[in-house]
Coordinates of N, CA and C in Angstrom, one line a residue:
M24 N 9.3 -22.3 -22.3 CA 8.9 -21.5 -21.2 C 7.6 -20.7 -21.5
T25 N 7.5 -20.2 -22.7 CA 6.3 -19.4 -23.1 C 5.1 -20.3 -22.9
W26 N 5.1 -21.5 -23.3 CA 4.0 -22.4 -23.2 C 3.5 -22.6 -21.8
A27 N 4.5 -22.8 -20.9 CA 4.2 -23.0 -19.5 C 3.5 -21.7 -18.9
V28 N 4.0 -20.5 -19.4 CA 3.5 -19.3 -18.9 C 2.0 -19.1 -19.4
W29 N 1.8 -19.4 -20.6 CA 0.4 -19.3 -21.1 C -0.5 -20.3 -20.5
G30 N 0.0 -21.5 -20.1 CA -0.8 -22.5 -19.4 C -1.1 -21.9 -18.0
L31 N -0.1 -21.3 -17.3 CA -0.3 -20.6 -16.1 C -1.4 -19.5 -16.2
A32 N -1.3 -18.8 -17.3 CA -2.3 -17.7 -17.5 C -3.7 -18.3 -17.6
G33 N -3.8 -19.5 -18.2 CA -5.1 -20.1 -18.3 C -5.6 -20.5 -16.9
I34 N -4.7 -21.0 -16.1 CA -5.1 -21.3 -14.7 C -5.5 -20.1 -13.9
I35 N -4.8 -19.0 -14.1 CA -5.1 -17.8 -13.4 C -6.5 -17.3 -13.9
A36 N -6.7 -17.3 -15.2 CA -8.0 -16.9 -15.8 C -9.1 -17.7 -15.2
T37 N -8.9 -19.0 -15.0 CA -10.0 -19.9 -14.5 C -10.2 -19.6 -13.0
V38 N -9.2 -19.2 -12.3 CA -9.4 -18.8 -10.9 C -10.2 -17.5 -10.8
V39 N -9.8 -16.6 -11.7 CA -10.6 -15.3 -11.7 C -12.0 -15.6 -12.1
M40 N -12.3 -16.4 -13.1 CA -13.6 -16.7 -13.5 C -14.4 -17.4 -12.3
D41 N -13.8 -18.3 -11.7 CA -14.5 -19.0 -10.6 C -14.9 -18.1 -9.4
V42 N -13.9 -17.3 -9.0 CA -14.2 -16.3 -7.9 C -15.2 -15.3 -8.3
A43 N -15.0 -14.6 -9.5 CA -15.9 -13.6 -9.9 C -17.3 -14.1 -10.2
S44 N -17.4 -15.3 -10.8 CA -18.7 -15.8 -11.2 C -19.4 -16.2 -9.9
G45 N -18.7 -16.7 -8.9 CA -19.4 -17.0 -7.6 C -20.0 -15.7 -7.0
I46 N -19.3 -14.6 -7.2 CA -19.8 -13.3 -6.7 C -21.0 -12.9 -7.5
V47 N -20.9 -13.0 -8.8 CA -22.0 -12.6 -9.7 C -23.2 -13.5 -9.4
R48 N -23.0 -14.7 -9.2 CA -24.1 -15.7 -8.9 C -24.9 -15.3 -7.7
T49 N -24.3 -14.7 -6.7 CA -25.0 -14.3 -5.5 C -26.0 -13.2 -5.7
T50 N -25.8 -12.5 -6.9 CA -26.8 -11.4 -7.2 C -28.0 -11.9 -7.9
G51 N -28.0 -13.2 -8.4 CA -29.1 -13.8 -9.1 C -29.1 -13.5 -10.6
V52 N -28.1 -12.8 -11.0 CA -28.0 -12.6 -12.5 C -27.7 -13.9 -13.2
T53 N -26.9 -14.7 -12.6 CA -26.5 -16.0 -13.2 C -26.9 -17.1 -12.3
H54 N -26.8 -18.3 -12.9 CA -27.1 -19.5 -12.0 C -26.2 -20.7 -12.5
G55 N -26.5 -21.3 -13.6 CA -25.7 -22.4 -14.2 C -26.3 -23.7 -13.9
A56 N -25.7 -24.7 -14.6 CA -26.1 -26.1 -14.4 C -25.7 -26.6 -13.0
P57 N -26.4 -27.5 -12.5 CA -26.0 -28.1 -11.2 C -24.7 -28.9 -11.3
P58 N -23.8 -28.8 -10.3 CA -22.5 -29.4 -10.3 C -22.6 -30.9 -10.6
Q59 N -23.6 -31.6 -10.1 CA -23.7 -33.0 -10.3 C -24.0 -33.3 -11.8
L60 N -24.7 -32.4 -12.5 CA -25.0 -32.6 -13.9 C -23.7 -32.4 -14.7
V61 N -22.9 -31.4 -14.3 CA -21.6 -31.1 -15.0 C -20.7 -32.3 -14.8
G62 N -20.7 -32.9 -13.6 CA -19.8 -34.1 -13.3 C -20.3 -35.2 -14.2
R63 N -21.6 -35.4 -14.3 CA -22.1 -36.5 -15.2 C -21.8 -36.3 -16.6
F64 N -21.8 -35.0 -17.1 CA -21.4 -34.7 -18.5 C -19.9 -35.1 -18.7
F65 N -19.0 -34.7 -17.8 CA -17.6 -35.0 -17.9 C -17.4 -36.5 -17.9
A66 N -18.1 -37.2 -17.0 CA -17.9 -38.7 -16.9 C -18.4 -39.3 -18.2
S67 N -19.5 -38.8 -18.7 CA -20.0 -39.3 -20.0 C -19.0 -39.2 -21.1
V68 N -18.4 -38.0 -21.2 CA -17.4 -37.8 -22.2 C -16.2 -38.8 -22.1
F69 N -15.8 -39.0 -20.9 CA -14.7 -39.9 -20.7 C -15.1 -41.4 -21.0
R70 N -16.3 -41.7 -21.0 CA -16.8 -43.0 -21.4 C -17.1 -43.1 -22.9
G71 N -16.9 -42.0 -23.6 CA -17.1 -42.0 -25.1 C -18.4 -41.4 -25.5
H72 N -19.2 -41.0 -24.6 CA -20.5 -40.4 -25.0 C -20.4 -38.9 -25.1
I73 N -19.9 -38.4 -26.2 CA -19.6 -37.0 -26.4 C -20.8 -36.1 -26.8
T74 N -21.8 -36.8 -27.3 CA -23.0 -36.0 -27.8 C -24.2 -36.1 -26.9
A75 N -24.2 -37.0 -25.9 CA -25.3 -37.1 -25.0 C -24.8 -37.8 -23.7
L76 N -25.5 -37.6 -22.6 CA -25.1 -38.2 -21.4 C -25.2 -39.7 -21.5
D77 N -24.2 -40.3 -20.8 CA -24.2 -41.8 -20.8 C -25.4 -42.3 -20.0
P78 N -26.3 -43.0 -20.6 CA -27.5 -43.4 -19.9 C -27.2 -44.4 -18.7
S79 N -26.0 -45.1 -18.7 CA -25.7 -46.0 -17.7 C -25.3 -45.3 -16.4
I80 N -25.1 -44.0 -16.5 CA -24.7 -43.2 -15.3 C -26.0 -42.7 -14.7
P81 N -26.3 -43.1 -13.5 CA -27.5 -42.6 -12.8 C -27.5 -41.1 -12.6
S82 N -28.7 -40.5 -12.7 CA -28.7 -39.0 -12.6 C -28.3 -38.6 -11.2
D83 N -28.4 -39.4 -10.2 CA -28.0 -39.0 -8.9 C -26.7 -39.6 -8.5
A84 N -25.9 -40.0 -9.5 CA -24.5 -40.6 -9.2 C -23.7 -39.5 -8.6
P85 N -23.0 -39.8 -7.5 CA -22.1 -38.8 -6.9 C -20.8 -38.6 -7.7
F86 N -20.4 -37.3 -7.7 CA -19.2 -37.0 -8.4 C -18.4 -36.0 -7.4
S87 N -17.2 -36.3 -7.3 CA -16.4 -35.5 -6.4 C -16.2 -34.1 -7.0
L88 N -16.1 -33.1 -6.2 CA -15.8 -31.8 -6.7 C -14.4 -31.7 -7.3
G89 N -13.5 -32.5 -6.7 CA -12.1 -32.6 -7.3 C -12.1 -33.1 -8.7
F90 N -12.9 -34.1 -9.0 CA -13.0 -34.6 -10.4 C -13.4 -33.5 -11.4
S91 N -14.5 -32.8 -11.0 CA -14.9 -31.7 -11.9 C -13.9 -30.5 -12.0
L92 N -13.3 -30.2 -10.8 CA -12.4 -29.1 -10.8 C -11.1 -29.4 -11.6
L93 N -10.6 -30.7 -11.5 CA -9.5 -31.1 -12.3 C -9.7 -30.9 -13.8
I94 N -10.9 -31.3 -14.3 CA -11.2 -31.2 -15.7 C -11.4 -29.7 -16.0
H95 N -12.1 -29.0 -15.2 CA -12.4 -27.6 -15.4 C -11.1 -26.8 -15.5
Y96 N -10.1 -27.0 -14.7 CA -8.8 -26.3 -14.7 C -7.9 -26.8 -15.9
A97 N -8.1 -28.1 -16.3 CA -7.4 -28.6 -17.5 C -7.9 -27.9 -18.7
I98 N -9.2 -27.7 -18.8 CA -9.8 -27.0 -19.9 C -9.3 -25.5 -19.9
G99 N -9.3 -24.9 -18.8 CA -8.8 -23.5 -18.7 C -7.4 -23.4 -19.1
T100 N -6.6 -24.3 -18.7 CA -5.2 -24.3 -19.1 C -5.0 -24.5 -20.6
A101 N -5.8 -25.4 -21.2 CA -5.7 -25.6 -22.6 C -6.2 -24.4 -23.4
L102 N -7.2 -23.7 -22.9 CA -7.7 -22.5 -23.5 C -6.7 -21.4 -23.4
G103 N -6.0 -21.3 -22.3 CA -4.9 -20.3 -22.1 C -3.8 -20.6 -23.1
L104 N -3.4 -21.8 -23.2 CA -2.4 -22.2 -24.2 C -2.8 -21.9 -25.6
L105 N -4.1 -22.2 -26.0 CA -4.6 -21.9 -27.3 C -4.5 -20.4 -27.6
F106 N -4.9 -19.6 -26.6 CA -4.9 -18.1 -26.8 C -3.4 -17.7 -26.9
G107 N -2.6 -18.2 -26.1 CA -1.1 -17.8 -26.2 C -0.5 -18.2 -27.5
F108 N -0.9 -19.4 -28.0 CA -0.4 -19.8 -29.3 C -0.9 -18.8 -30.4
G109 N -2.1 -18.4 -30.4 CA -2.7 -17.5 -31.4 C -2.1 -16.1 -31.3
V110 N -2.0 -15.6 -30.0 CA -1.5 -14.3 -29.8 C 0.0 -14.2 -30.1
G111 N 0.7 -15.3 -29.7 CA 2.2 -15.4 -29.9 C 2.5 -15.3 -31.4
R112 N 1.7 -15.8 -32.2 CA 1.9 -15.8 -33.7 C 1.6 -14.4 -34.3
L113 N 0.7 -13.7 -33.6 CA 0.2 -12.4 -34.1 C 1.0 -11.2 -33.6
M114 N 1.4 -11.2 -32.4 CA 2.0 -10.0 -31.8 C 3.1 -10.4 -30.8
N115 N 4.1 -9.5 -30.6 CA 5.1 -9.7 -29.6 C 4.8 -9.1 -28.3
S116 N 3.9 -8.1 -28.2 CA 3.6 -7.5 -27.0 C 2.3 -8.1 -26.4
P117 N 2.0 -7.8 -25.1 CA 0.8 -8.4 -24.5 C -0.4 -7.9 -25.4
P118 N -1.3 -8.8 -25.5 CA -2.5 -8.5 -26.3 C -3.4 -7.4 -25.6
P119 N -4.1 -6.6 -26.4 CA -5.0 -5.7 -25.7 C -6.0 -6.4 -24.9
W120 N -6.5 -5.9 -23.8 CA -7.4 -6.5 -22.8 C -8.7 -7.0 -23.5
W121 N -9.1 -6.2 -24.5 CA -10.4 -6.5 -25.1 C -10.3 -7.8 -26.0
L122 N -9.1 -8.0 -26.5 CA -8.9 -9.2 -27.3 C -9.1 -10.5 -26.5
A123 N -8.5 -10.4 -25.3 CA -8.6 -11.6 -24.3 C -10.1 -11.8 -23.9
V124 N -10.8 -10.6 -23.7 CA -12.2 -10.7 -23.3 C -13.0 -11.3 -24.5
L125 N -12.8 -10.8 -25.7 CA -13.5 -11.4 -26.8 C -13.2 -12.9 -27.0
Y126 N -12.0 -13.3 -26.8 CA -11.6 -14.7 -26.9 C -12.4 -15.5 -25.8
G127 N -12.4 -14.9 -24.6 CA -13.2 -15.6 -23.5 C -14.6 -15.8 -23.8
I128 N -15.3 -14.7 -24.4 CA -16.7 -14.8 -24.8 C -16.8 -15.8 -25.9
G129 N -15.8 -15.9 -26.8 CA -15.9 -16.8 -27.9 C -15.8 -18.3 -27.4
T130 N -15.2 -18.5 -26.3 CA -15.1 -19.9 -25.7 C -16.5 -20.3 -25.2
T131 N -17.5 -19.5 -25.2 CA -18.8 -19.9 -24.8 C -19.4 -20.9 -25.8
V132 N -18.8 -21.0 -27.0 CA -19.3 -22.0 -27.9 C -19.2 -23.4 -27.3
L133 N -18.2 -23.7 -26.5 CA -18.0 -25.0 -25.9 C -19.3 -25.5 -25.1
P134 N -19.7 -24.7 -24.1 CA -21.0 -25.1 -23.5 C -22.2 -24.9 -24.4
A135 N -22.3 -23.9 -25.1 CA -23.5 -23.5 -25.9 C -23.8 -24.5 -27.0
L136 N -22.7 -25.0 -27.6 CA -22.9 -25.8 -28.8 C -22.6 -27.3 -28.5
W137 N -22.0 -27.6 -27.4 CA -21.6 -29.0 -27.1 C -22.2 -29.5 -25.7
M138 N -21.8 -28.8 -24.7 CA -22.2 -29.3 -23.3 C -23.7 -29.2 -23.1
F139 N -24.3 -28.1 -23.4 CA -25.8 -27.9 -23.2 C -26.6 -28.9 -24.0
P140 N -26.3 -29.0 -25.3 CA -27.0 -30.0 -26.1 C -26.8 -31.5 -25.6
A141 N -25.6 -31.8 -25.1 CA -25.3 -33.1 -24.6 C -26.1 -33.4 -23.3
M142 N -26.4 -32.3 -22.6 CA -27.1 -32.5 -21.3 C -28.6 -32.5 -21.6
G143 N -29.0 -32.4 -22.9 CA -30.4 -32.4 -23.2 C -31.1 -31.1 -23.2
F144 N -30.3 -30.0 -23.1 CA -30.9 -28.6 -23.0 C -30.9 -27.9 -24.4
G145 N -30.6 -28.6 -25.5 CA -30.6 -28.1 -26.8 C -29.5 -27.1 -27.1
L146 N -29.4 -26.6 -28.3 CA -28.4 -25.6 -28.7 C -28.6 -24.4 -27.9
L147 N -27.5 -23.8 -27.4 CA -27.4 -22.6 -26.6 C -28.1 -22.8 -25.2
G148 N -28.5 -24.0 -24.9 CA -29.2 -24.3 -23.7 C -30.6 -23.7 -23.6
L149 N -31.2 -23.4 -24.8 CA -32.5 -22.8 -24.8 C -33.7 -23.7 -24.4
R150 N -33.5 -25.0 -24.3 CA -34.5 -25.9 -23.8 C -34.3 -26.2 -22.3
G151 N -33.3 -25.6 -21.7 CA -33.1 -25.9 -20.3 C -34.1 -25.1 -19.4
P152 N -34.1 -25.4 -18.2 CA -35.0 -24.7 -17.3 C -34.6 -23.2 -17.2
R153 N -35.5 -22.4 -17.3 CA -35.3 -20.9 -17.3 C -34.5 -20.5 -16.1
E154 N -34.8 -21.0 -15.0 CA -34.1 -20.6 -13.7 C -32.6 -20.9 -13.8
L155 N -32.1 -21.8 -14.6 CA -30.7 -22.0 -14.7 C -29.9 -20.9 -15.5
R156 N -30.7 -20.2 -16.3 CA -30.1 -19.1 -17.1 C -28.7 -19.5 -17.8
L157 N -28.8 -20.6 -18.5 CA -27.6 -21.3 -19.0 C -26.8 -20.4 -19.9
L158 N -27.4 -19.9 -21.0 CA -26.6 -19.1 -21.9 C -26.1 -17.8 -21.3
R159 N -26.9 -17.1 -20.5 CA -26.5 -15.9 -19.8 C -25.3 -16.2 -18.9
T160 N -25.4 -17.3 -18.2 CA -24.4 -17.7 -17.2 C -23.1 -18.0 -18.0
A161 N -23.2 -18.7 -19.1 CA -22.0 -19.1 -19.8 C -21.3 -17.9 -20.4
I162 N -22.1 -17.0 -20.9 CA -21.5 -15.7 -21.5 C -20.8 -14.9 -20.4
V163 N -21.5 -14.7 -19.3 CA -20.9 -13.9 -18.2 C -19.6 -14.6 -17.7
N164 N -19.7 -15.9 -17.4 CA -18.6 -16.6 -16.9 C -17.4 -16.6 -17.8
H165 N -17.7 -16.8 -19.1 CA -16.6 -16.8 -20.1 C -16.0 -15.5 -20.4
A166 N -16.8 -14.4 -20.2 CA -16.3 -13.0 -20.3 C -15.3 -12.8 -19.1
L167 N -15.7 -13.3 -17.9 CA -14.8 -13.2 -16.7 C -13.6 -14.0 -16.9
F168 N -13.6 -15.2 -17.6 CA -12.4 -15.9 -18.0 C -11.5 -15.0 -18.8
G169 N -12.1 -14.3 -19.8 CA -11.4 -13.5 -20.7 C -10.7 -12.3 -19.9
L170 N -11.4 -11.8 -18.9 CA -10.8 -10.7 -18.1 C -9.7 -11.3 -17.3
G171 N -9.8 -12.5 -16.8 CA -8.7 -13.1 -16.1 C -7.5 -13.4 -17.0
L172 N -7.8 -13.7 -18.2 CA -6.7 -14.0 -19.2 C -6.0 -12.7 -19.5
A173 N -6.8 -11.6 -19.7 CA -6.2 -10.3 -19.9 C -5.3 -9.8 -18.8
L174 N -5.8 -10.1 -17.6 CA -5.0 -9.7 -16.4 C -3.7 -10.5 -16.4
A175 N -3.8 -11.8 -16.6 CA -2.6 -12.6 -16.6 C -1.7 -12.3 -17.8
A176 N -2.2 -12.0 -18.9 CA -1.4 -11.6 -20.1 C -0.7 -10.3 -19.9
S177 N -1.2 -9.4 -19.1 CA -0.6 -8.1 -18.9 C 0.4 -8.1 -17.7
L178 N 0.1 -9.0 -16.7 CA 0.9 -8.9 -15.5 C 1.9 -10.1 -15.3
I179 N 1.5 -11.3 -15.8 CA 2.4 -12.4 -15.6 C 3.2 -12.8 -16.8
V180 N 2.6 -12.9 -18.0 CA 3.3 -13.3 -19.2 C 4.5 -12.5 -19.6
P181 N 4.4 -11.1 -19.5 CA 5.6 -10.3 -19.8 C 6.8 -10.5 -18.9
R182 N 6.6 -11.0 -17.7 CA 7.7 -11.3 -16.8 C 8.6 -12.4 -17.3
F183 N 8.1 -13.2 -18.2 CA 8.8 -14.4 -18.6 C 9.3 -14.3 -20.0
R184 N 9.2 -13.2 -20.6 CA 9.6 -13.0 -22.0 C 11.1 -12.8 -22.1

């Protein structure tokens, strides 16, 4: 039961991240990679091209939002499970909110060290177009994921212990 709850916490954290990051994006503070490029990255990974985009996938290839969201939420679920596994081994009570936020920020390593370089934007996305604000967007979004995880860890997880 605990694993399912931490998976649910990961889903909740991803919803919080998506909603809050959409709001933040309207301010111009963040932007991010185009959804088509993210879809192309995920498709490339599934084809075995984990360090660079699959050149056989055209840059204008259509990708459904459902495809990207399914992968996005699967990753959020897995990250929630990973956090729950680590926290479950370390403490019996809900983790402090700041630990979940730090964990969320720490998950920025996935886009910064893997996704951005695979998209051709270099480590940390530093070679990407400035207007995409890749690293800033990743840090903000993943901090929001951590806040969502903290919220779920304090409100949802204890109900199932």
